[in-house]
Coordinates of C-alpha atoms in Angstrom, one line a residue:
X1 CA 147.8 161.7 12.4
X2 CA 150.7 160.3 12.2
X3 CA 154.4 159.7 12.8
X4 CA 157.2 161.6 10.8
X5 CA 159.3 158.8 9.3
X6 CA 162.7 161.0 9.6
X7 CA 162.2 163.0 13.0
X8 CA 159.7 160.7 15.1
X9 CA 157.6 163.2 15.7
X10 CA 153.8 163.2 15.5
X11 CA 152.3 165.0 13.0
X12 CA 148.7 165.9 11.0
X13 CA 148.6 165.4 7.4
X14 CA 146.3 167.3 5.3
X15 CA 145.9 168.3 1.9
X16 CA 148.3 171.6 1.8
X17 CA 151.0 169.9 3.9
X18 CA 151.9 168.8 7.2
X19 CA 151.3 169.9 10.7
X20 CA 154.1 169.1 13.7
X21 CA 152.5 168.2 16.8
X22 CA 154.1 169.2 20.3
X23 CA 153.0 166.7 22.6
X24 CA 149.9 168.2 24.4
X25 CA 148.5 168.6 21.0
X26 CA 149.3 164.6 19.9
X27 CA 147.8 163.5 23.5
X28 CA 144.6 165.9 22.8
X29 CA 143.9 164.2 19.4
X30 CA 144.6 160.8 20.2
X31 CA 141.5 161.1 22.6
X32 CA 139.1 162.5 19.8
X33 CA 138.3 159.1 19.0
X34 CA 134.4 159.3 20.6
X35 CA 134.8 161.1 24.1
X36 CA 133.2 164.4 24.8
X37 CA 135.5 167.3 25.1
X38 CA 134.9 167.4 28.9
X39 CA 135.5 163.8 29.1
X40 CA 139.0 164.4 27.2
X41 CA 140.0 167.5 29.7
X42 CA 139.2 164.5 32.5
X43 CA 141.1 161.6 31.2
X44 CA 144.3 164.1 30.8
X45 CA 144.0 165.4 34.0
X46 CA 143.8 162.2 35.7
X47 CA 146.6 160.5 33.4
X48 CA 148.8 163.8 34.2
X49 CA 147.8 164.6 37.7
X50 CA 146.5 168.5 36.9
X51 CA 143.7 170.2 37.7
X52 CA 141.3 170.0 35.3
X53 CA 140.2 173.2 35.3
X54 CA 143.6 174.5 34.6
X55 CA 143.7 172.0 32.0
X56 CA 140.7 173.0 30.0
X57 CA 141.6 176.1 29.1
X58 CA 144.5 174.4 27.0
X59 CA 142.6 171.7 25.3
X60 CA 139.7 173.7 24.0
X61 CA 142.8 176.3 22.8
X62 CA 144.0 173.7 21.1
X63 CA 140.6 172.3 19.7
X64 CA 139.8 175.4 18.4
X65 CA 143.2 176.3 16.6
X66 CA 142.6 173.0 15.3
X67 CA 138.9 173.8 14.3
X68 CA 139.8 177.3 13.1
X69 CA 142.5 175.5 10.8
X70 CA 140.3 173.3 9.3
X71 CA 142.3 170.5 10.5
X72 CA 139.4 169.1 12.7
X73 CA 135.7 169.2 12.9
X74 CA 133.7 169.3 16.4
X75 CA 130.6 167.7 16.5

């Protein structure tokens, strides 16, 4: 992960090209550094005062677009 040196943007780089990331998926990733996935889902909704149930739902859709992509690999 990255930033895009023309647009700023974050973005994945993998073999077959490149992957823009809107900003929920950036703050996601930047947290799969060691934390569980639960632990994640926390640390966003404290950082962006939601519920964390409402939040989960997003994360582990994104996690598994991710996963289904082989972009990322859940252990």
């Amino acid at each position: 992960m990255q930033a895009d040196a023309t647009t700023g943007k974050s973005v994945l780089l993998f073999p077959e090209g490149v992957l823009e990331l809107n900003e929920t998926a950036q703050e996601i990733l930047a947290r799969c550094n060691g934390p569980t996935v639960s632990e994640i889902i926390q640390a966003l909704a404290e950082e962006y005062e939601v519920d964390p149930g409402t939040l989960a739902a997003d994360v582990r859709e994104t996690l598994a677009d991710l996963q289904q992509r082989k972009l990322i690999k859940l252990t």
